[in-house]
Amino acid sequence: MITLKEALELSPQELDSFRDDLKAKIEANSELNAYIDVNVVAEGIPIAIKDNIQVKDWSVTSGSKILQGYIAPYNATVITKLLEAGLTPFGRTNMDEFAMGSTTESSFYGKTQNPHNPGRVPGGSSGGSAAAVGAGLAIAALGSDTGGSIRQPAAFCGIVGMKPTYGRVSRYGLGAYASSLDQIGPMTQNVEDAAILYDIISGHDPKDSTSVDMGSSKVSDKLDPERKLTIAVLPEYVKDASEDVRKAYDKAIEALKRAGHTIVEKSLMDAKYDISAYYITATAEATTNLARYDGIRYGNRKEGENLKDLFIETRSEGFGDEVKRRILLGNFVLSSGYYDAYYVKAQKVRHLIKEEYDKLFAEVDLILSPVAPRTAYEFGALEDPLEMYLSDIYTISVNLAGLPAISLPVDTASDGMPVGLQLIAKAFDEQTLFDGALSLETQLKS
Ligand code: GLN
């Protein structure tokens, strides 16, 4: 598959024939189920879009039955920016319902296969985007990351996935899951493409009050893999990961040393607090955000005897099990009597996590961390919700602290599956993040 950088050089005629080939390839690989819907008639460089990002006049389902047939009335800001850069949305990628999950198995539109093994999940929640890029069925894709949903599927499918600093990319037109954690980001074949796509979609947007105005400097113009950085590694953290992941971790450390970076051993607060703080915060916000799908304002309606019945019927019929579980959890942690014990405490823990990172970043430029405890799961392996939540252990603290991070392929495991690791940078230091990632990628290839 051509890279995004190469695609930007193609003539309109070359792009036309590329799009025809791409369409044929997607049809020939339909069993992968990476896409919920494909429309390659449009002009421009075709980019795959997670199905929770609005493209005007196109359906947007967030992987849910409750939004089946819903047509987006306006473009998300990231889509407007893509179009301005000559990139065109051409396919809606499959995802866990409302981005809640780690396997893409909770989609109403069926499971997506991992391109490296049809018996394994592509990861989630942006599993369709990762599978599409990993299988050569997209040049690049957009995903969203609330607790790892870009980085983990990227790691499982052997591609690059980047979560920007909270506030860097507008959330306007993104189906909200947990608003204080959600970020849209690039999923690409290599680090340079991720930087190019990040430059295109990032920037201040008055339509998103949490978007930050920091000028418009482009990271891809200044990429410098020769910069020598100080990079923290976390031996304590990595201990609980599988042997394959630990092997990849050592391989990455060696590569970073060869590239001339300084490696220092550090530790972070026990990650068990991350899981609780994240699942309290995320479900509390999700409960609030999903209240709008009531069959009146949004979503498919199921009639009832009266208004209350209509709400109950609509939501019982439209939401899947995992979404219902999180609505229940979120209402519980926000309810009076429990609010202080759970929600308020989770915010305190969140603050501590951020402080821990701040302390570390006073001494280092980047942190090297696993993305997931192991390679892509077999279908059904994370059926127990608690097991699934625990599998997010390496990704969620980055969202709680609002930091940028990039997952990139490092190794092939003993089971033949890709192993990805992530680099994490301090808030708004995407330049250093991409420089370090490019250096690691280059060194691993040499
Ligand atoms: N697996 C995590 C969750 O289910 C993260 C999902 C995401 O980043 N959207 O909440």
GROMACS .gro file of C-alpha atoms in nm, residues 62-356:
model
  295
   62SER     CA    1  -2.075   0.471   1.673
   63GLY     CA    2  -2.109   0.095   1.627
   64SER     CA    3  -2.453   0.106   1.788
   65LYS     CA    4  -2.797  -0.011   1.687
   66ILE     CA    5  -2.950   0.297   1.846
   67LEU     CA    6  -2.790   0.513   1.573
   68GLN     CA    7  -2.850   0.278   1.279
   69GLY     CA    8  -2.952   0.495   0.984
   70TYR     CA    9  -2.870   0.825   1.157
   71ILE     CA   10  -2.727   1.076   0.907
   72ALA     CA   11  -2.470   1.330   1.023
   73PRO     CA   12  -2.598   1.687   0.977
   74TYR     CA   13  -2.252   1.849   0.973
   75ASN     CA   14  -1.882   1.774   0.937
   76ALA     CA   15  -1.661   1.718   1.239
   77THR     CA   16  -1.381   1.977   1.245
   78VAL     CA   17  -1.124   1.706   1.167
   79ILE     CA   18  -1.321   1.619   0.852
   80THR     CA   19  -1.330   1.983   0.740
   81LYS     CA   20  -0.953   1.992   0.790
   82LEU     CA   21  -0.901   1.669   0.592
   83LEU     CA   22  -1.105   1.804   0.303
   84GLU     CA   23  -0.907   2.130   0.301
   85ALA     CA   24  -0.587   1.923   0.273
   86GLY     CA   25  -0.719   1.718  -0.021
   87LEU     CA   26  -0.804   1.409   0.182
   88THR     CA   27  -1.150   1.253   0.153
   89PRO     CA   28  -1.336   1.021   0.389
   90PHE     CA   29  -1.422   0.707   0.194
   91GLY     CA   30  -1.507   0.443   0.451
   92ARG     CA   31  -1.660   0.417   0.795
   93THR     CA   32  -1.462   0.178   1.011
   94ASN     CA   33  -1.603  -0.066   1.262
   95MET     CA   34  -1.566  -0.002   1.634
   96ASP     CA   35  -1.681  -0.111   1.978
   97GLU     CA   36  -2.024   0.032   2.054
   98PHE     CA   37  -1.974   0.397   2.160
   99ALA     CA   38  -1.598   0.324   2.177
  100MET     CA   39  -1.646   0.117   2.492
  101GLY     CA   40  -1.423  -0.184   2.463
  102SER     CA   41  -1.087  -0.327   2.373
  103THR     CA   42  -1.172  -0.582   2.102
  104THR     CA   43  -1.433  -0.434   1.862
  105GLU     CA   44  -1.650  -0.733   1.956
  106SER     CA   45  -1.923  -0.512   2.102
  107SER     CA   46  -2.008  -0.353   1.766
  108PHE     CA   47  -2.368  -0.404   1.653
  109TYR     CA   48  -2.225  -0.447   1.301
  110GLY     CA   49  -2.032  -0.767   1.370
  111LYS     CA   50  -1.677  -0.856   1.464
  112THR     CA   51  -1.367  -0.739   1.281
  113GLN     CA   52  -1.083  -0.985   1.219
  114ASN     CA   53  -0.719  -0.915   1.289
  115PRO     CA   54  -0.539  -0.899   0.952
  116HIS     CA   55  -0.255  -1.110   1.096
  117ASN     CA   56  -0.480  -1.392   1.215
  118PRO     CA   57  -0.856  -1.431   1.150
  119GLY     CA   58  -0.900  -1.598   1.492
  120ARG     CA   59  -0.779  -1.292   1.680
  121VAL     CA   60  -0.939  -0.957   1.759
  122PRO     CA   61  -0.802  -0.641   1.599
  123GLY     CA   62  -0.814  -0.468   1.938
  124GLY     CA   63  -1.047  -0.181   2.017
  125SER     CA   64  -1.226   0.032   2.016
  126SER     CA   65  -1.080   0.161   1.685
  127GLY     CA   66  -1.040  -0.198   1.563
  128GLY     CA   67  -1.182  -0.136   1.216
  129SER     CA   68  -0.942   0.151   1.150
  130ALA     CA   69  -0.643  -0.056   1.266
  131ALA     CA   70  -0.747  -0.364   1.068
  132ALA     CA   71  -0.805  -0.157   0.753
  133VAL     CA   72  -0.459   0.002   0.766
  134GLY     CA   73  -0.294  -0.323   0.879
  135ALA     CA   74  -0.451  -0.519   0.593
  136GLY     CA   75  -0.363  -0.262   0.327
  137LEU     CA   76  -0.728  -0.161   0.288
  138ALA     CA   77  -0.660   0.205   0.372
  139ILE     CA   78  -0.367   0.442   0.332
  140ALA     CA   79  -0.440   0.583   0.676
  141ALA     CA   80  -0.730   0.620   0.916
  142LEU     CA   81  -0.865   0.830   1.199
  143GLY     CA   82  -0.945   0.673   1.533
  144SER     CA   83  -1.037   0.803   1.876
  145ASP     CA   84  -0.860   0.728   2.204
  146THR     CA   85  -1.032   0.763   2.541
  147GLY     CA   86  -0.830   0.502   2.725
  148GLY     CA   87  -0.613   0.343   2.456
  149SER     CA   88  -0.848   0.290   2.164
  150ILE     CA   89  -0.601   0.415   1.904
  151ARG     CA   90  -0.279   0.279   2.051
  152GLN     CA   91  -0.393  -0.072   2.150
  153PRO     CA   92  -0.553  -0.172   1.816
  154ALA     CA   93  -0.253  -0.019   1.637
  155ALA     CA   94  -0.025  -0.244   1.845
  156PHE     CA   95  -0.244  -0.550   1.776
  157CYS     CA   96  -0.253  -0.490   1.400
  158GLY     CA   97   0.111  -0.390   1.349
  159ILE     CA   98   0.059  -0.023   1.260
  160VAL     CA   99   0.132   0.320   1.409
  161GLY     CA  100  -0.135   0.491   1.622
  162MET     CA  101  -0.100   0.827   1.791
  163LYS     CA  102  -0.305   0.992   2.066
  164PRO     CA  103  -0.250   1.369   2.074
  165THR     CA  104  -0.234   1.582   2.390
  166TYR     CA  105  -0.584   1.651   2.523
  167GLY     CA  106  -0.690   1.978   2.359
  168ARG     CA  107  -0.472   1.948   2.048
  169VAL     CA  108  -0.741   1.807   1.818
  170SER     CA  109  -1.095   1.936   1.810
  171ARG     CA  110  -1.362   1.701   1.942
  172TYR     CA  111  -1.635   1.890   1.756
  173GLY     CA  112  -1.834   1.626   1.568
  174LEU     CA  113  -1.688   1.331   1.759
  175GLY     CA  114  -1.948   1.111   1.926
  176ALA     CA  115  -1.871   1.179   2.291
  177TYR     CA  116  -1.779   0.890   2.519
  178ALA     CA  117  -1.586   1.050   2.809
  179SER     CA  118  -1.538   1.414   2.717
  180SER     CA  119  -1.244   1.486   2.949
  181LEU     CA  120  -1.047   1.194   2.799
  182ASP     CA  121  -1.147   1.163   2.430
  183GLN     CA  122  -0.903   1.262   2.155
  184ILE     CA  123  -0.908   1.190   1.780
  185GLY     CA  124  -0.577   1.080   1.631
  186PRO     CA  125  -0.400   0.929   1.328
  187MET     CA  126  -0.357   0.557   1.253
  188THR     CA  127  -0.101   0.503   0.980
  189GLN     CA  128   0.156   0.273   0.823
  190ASN     CA  129   0.455   0.460   0.963
  191VAL     CA  130   0.560   0.741   1.196
  192GLU     CA  131   0.612   1.005   0.930
  193ASP     CA  132   0.257   0.956   0.797
  194ALA     CA  133   0.126   0.986   1.153
  195ALA     CA  134   0.304   1.322   1.185
  196ILE     CA  135   0.162   1.440   0.852
  197LEU     CA  136  -0.194   1.340   0.943
  198TYR     CA  137  -0.157   1.482   1.294
  199ASP     CA  138  -0.052   1.817   1.143
  200ILE     CA  139  -0.359   1.814   0.920
  201ILE     CA  140  -0.617   1.745   1.193
  202SER     CA  141  -0.471   1.939   1.489
  203GLY     CA  142  -0.512   2.304   1.580
  204HIS     CA  143  -0.736   2.538   1.770
  205ASP     CA  144  -1.111   2.521   1.710
  206PRO     CA  145  -1.347   2.775   1.864
  207LYS     CA  146  -1.623   2.513   1.836
  208ASP     CA  147  -1.451   2.299   2.104
  209SER     CA  148  -1.403   2.492   2.428
  210THR     CA  149  -1.135   2.245   2.544
  211SER     CA  150  -0.929   2.292   2.230
  212VAL     CA  151  -0.606   2.480   2.294
  213ASP     CA  152  -0.467   2.770   2.091
  214MET     CA  153  -0.092   2.722   2.060
  215GLY     CA  154  -0.021   2.848   1.710
  216SER     CA  155   0.008   2.630   1.406
  217SER     CA  156   0.361   2.495   1.392
  218LYS     CA  157   0.387   2.170   1.195
  219VAL     CA  158   0.575   1.876   1.344
  220SER     CA  159   0.623   1.698   1.010
  221ASP     CA  160   0.831   1.987   0.870
  222LYS     CA  161   1.078   1.960   1.158
  223LEU     CA  162   1.105   1.585   1.218
  224ASP     CA  163   1.452   1.512   1.353
  225PRO     CA  164   1.536   1.147   1.429
  226GLU     CA  165   1.893   1.250   1.511
  227ARG     CA  166   1.800   1.439   1.830
  228LYS     CA  167   1.947   1.271   2.137
  229LEU     CA  168   1.686   1.225   2.407
  230THR     CA  169   1.663   1.100   2.764
  231ILE     CA  170   1.411   0.818   2.777
  232ALA     CA  171   1.266   0.657   3.090
  233VAL     CA  172   1.203   0.284   3.103
  234LEU     CA  173   0.980   0.124   3.364
  235PRO     CA  174   1.108  -0.218   3.478
  236GLU     CA  175   0.845  -0.253   3.754
  237TYR     CA  176   0.563  -0.176   3.514
  238VAL     CA  177   0.673  -0.423   3.250
  239LYS     CA  178   0.702  -0.717   3.490
  240ASP     CA  179   0.335  -0.810   3.455
  241ALA     CA  180   0.339  -0.816   3.075
  242SER     CA  181   0.376  -1.138   2.873
  243GLU     CA  182   0.717  -1.273   2.782
  244ASP     CA  183   0.667  -1.159   2.421
  245VAL     CA  184   0.598  -0.803   2.534
  246ARG     CA  185   0.897  -0.804   2.770
  247LYS     CA  186   1.118  -0.929   2.488
  248ALA     CA  187   0.995  -0.650   2.261
  249TYR     CA  188   1.059  -0.402   2.541
  250ASP     CA  189   1.421  -0.512   2.569
  251LYS     CA  190   1.456  -0.498   2.192
  252ALA     CA  191   1.329  -0.139   2.188
  253ILE     CA  192   1.565  -0.037   2.468
  254GLU     CA  193   1.861  -0.179   2.275
  255ALA     CA  194   1.752   0.003   1.960
  256LEU     CA  195   1.713   0.332   2.147
  257LYS     CA  196   2.059   0.291   2.299
  258ARG     CA  197   2.209   0.218   1.957
  259ALA     CA  198   2.044   0.536   1.831
  260GLY     CA  199   2.236   0.728   2.096
  261HIS     CA  200   1.957   0.804   2.345
  262THR     CA  201   2.014   0.798   2.719
  263ILE     CA  202   1.807   0.533   2.896
  264VAL     CA  203   1.718   0.577   3.264
  265GLU     CA  204   1.524   0.335   3.486
  266LYS     CA  205   1.224   0.493   3.660
  267SER     CA  206   0.902   0.386   3.827
  268LEU     CA  207   0.546   0.512   3.830
  269MET     CA  208   0.267   0.483   4.087
  270ASP     CA  209   0.104   0.139   4.109
  271ALA     CA  210  -0.110   0.108   3.796
  272LYS     CA  211  -0.396  -0.059   3.985
  273TYR     CA  212  -0.524   0.287   4.081
  274ASP     CA  213  -0.535   0.386   3.715
  275ILE     CA  214  -0.800   0.127   3.635
  276SER     CA  215  -1.035   0.238   3.914
  277ALA     CA  216  -0.987   0.609   3.848
  278TYR     CA  217  -1.040   0.560   3.476
  279TYR     CA  218  -1.349   0.339   3.494
  280ILE     CA  219  -1.517   0.569   3.744
  281THR     CA  220  -1.440   0.883   3.544
  282ALA     CA  221  -1.517   0.734   3.203
  283THR     CA  222  -1.848   0.571   3.303
  284ALA     CA  223  -1.962   0.885   3.489
  285GLU     CA  224  -1.903   1.098   3.181
  286ALA     CA  225  -2.046   0.834   2.947
  287THR     CA  226  -2.368   0.814   3.147
  288THR     CA  227  -2.415   1.187   3.100
  289ASN     CA  228  -2.315   1.186   2.732
  290LEU     CA  229  -2.541   0.894   2.640
  291ALA     CA  230  -2.847   1.046   2.805
  292ARG     CA  231  -2.922   1.221   2.475
  293TYR     CA  232  -3.002   0.891   2.300
  294ASP     CA  233  -3.359   0.878   2.415
  295GLY     CA  234  -3.548   0.824   2.090
  296ILE     CA  235  -3.671   1.183   2.095
  297ARG     CA  236  -3.362   1.395   2.042
  298TYR     CA  237  -3.135   1.129   1.893
  299GLY     CA  238  -3.150   0.769   1.791
  300ASN     CA  239  -3.402   0.517   1.675
  301ARG     CA  240  -3.731   0.523   1.859
  302LYS     CA  241  -3.920   0.232   2.005
  303GLU     CA  242  -4.272   0.343   2.094
  304GLY     CA  243  -4.414   0.288   2.443
  305GLU     CA  244  -4.741   0.340   2.631
  306ASN     CA  245  -4.617   0.674   2.759
  307LEU     CA  246  -4.304   0.890   2.750
  308LYS     CA  247  -4.128   0.698   3.028
  309ASP     CA  248  -4.197   0.365   2.855
  310LEU     CA  249  -4.071   0.510   2.528
  311PHE     CA  250  -3.739   0.603   2.691
  312ILE     CA  251  -3.707   0.262   2.853
  313GLU     CA  252  -3.804   0.067   2.540
  314THR     CA  253  -3.579   0.275   2.316
  315ARG     CA  254  -3.273   0.247   2.535
  316SER     CA  255  -3.328  -0.120   2.628
  317GLU     CA  256  -3.357  -0.212   2.263
  318GLY     CA  257  -3.091   0.023   2.122
  319PHE     CA  258  -2.794  -0.022   2.356
  320GLY     CA  259  -2.582  -0.336   2.384
  321ASP     CA  260  -2.479  -0.507   2.710
  322GLU     CA  261  -2.145  -0.333   2.761
  323VAL     CA  262  -2.297   0.012   2.710
  324LYS     CA  263  -2.579  -0.070   2.955
  325ARG     CA  264  -2.325  -0.195   3.210
  326ARG     CA  265  -2.136   0.134   3.190
  327ILE     CA  266  -2.450   0.346   3.214
  328LEU     CA  267  -2.538   0.158   3.534
  329LEU     CA  268  -2.186   0.198   3.672
  330GLY     CA  269  -2.175   0.567   3.581
  331ASN     CA  270  -2.511   0.640   3.743
  332PHE     CA  271  -2.401   0.456   4.054
  333VAL     CA  272  -2.075   0.649   4.098
  334LEU     CA  273  -2.255   0.980   4.042
  335SER     CA  274  -2.548   0.908   4.273
  336SER     CA  275  -2.578   1.106   4.594
  337GLY     CA  276  -2.420   0.919   4.880
  338TYR     CA  277  -2.163   0.758   4.651
  339TYR     CA  278  -2.041   1.064   4.462
  340ASP     CA  279  -1.775   1.156   4.719
  341ALA     CA  280  -1.667   0.798   4.775
  342TYR     CA  281  -1.616   0.724   4.406
  343TYR     CA  282  -1.627   1.015   4.163
  344VAL     CA  283  -1.453   1.273   4.381
  345LYS     CA  284  -1.192   1.019   4.492
  346ALA     CA  285  -1.125   0.921   4.131
  347GLN     CA  286  -1.058   1.285   4.046
  348LYS     CA  287  -0.807   1.303   4.330
  349VAL     CA  288  -0.630   0.993   4.201
  350ARG     CA  289  -0.632   1.145   3.855
  351HIS     CA  290  -0.457   1.448   3.994
  352LEU     CA  291  -0.193   1.228   4.161
  353ILE     CA  292  -0.131   1.041   3.836
  354LYS     CA  293  -0.075   1.368   3.657
  355GLU     CA  294   0.166   1.482   3.928
  356GLU     CA  295   0.362   1.157   3.898
   0.00000   0.00000   0.00000
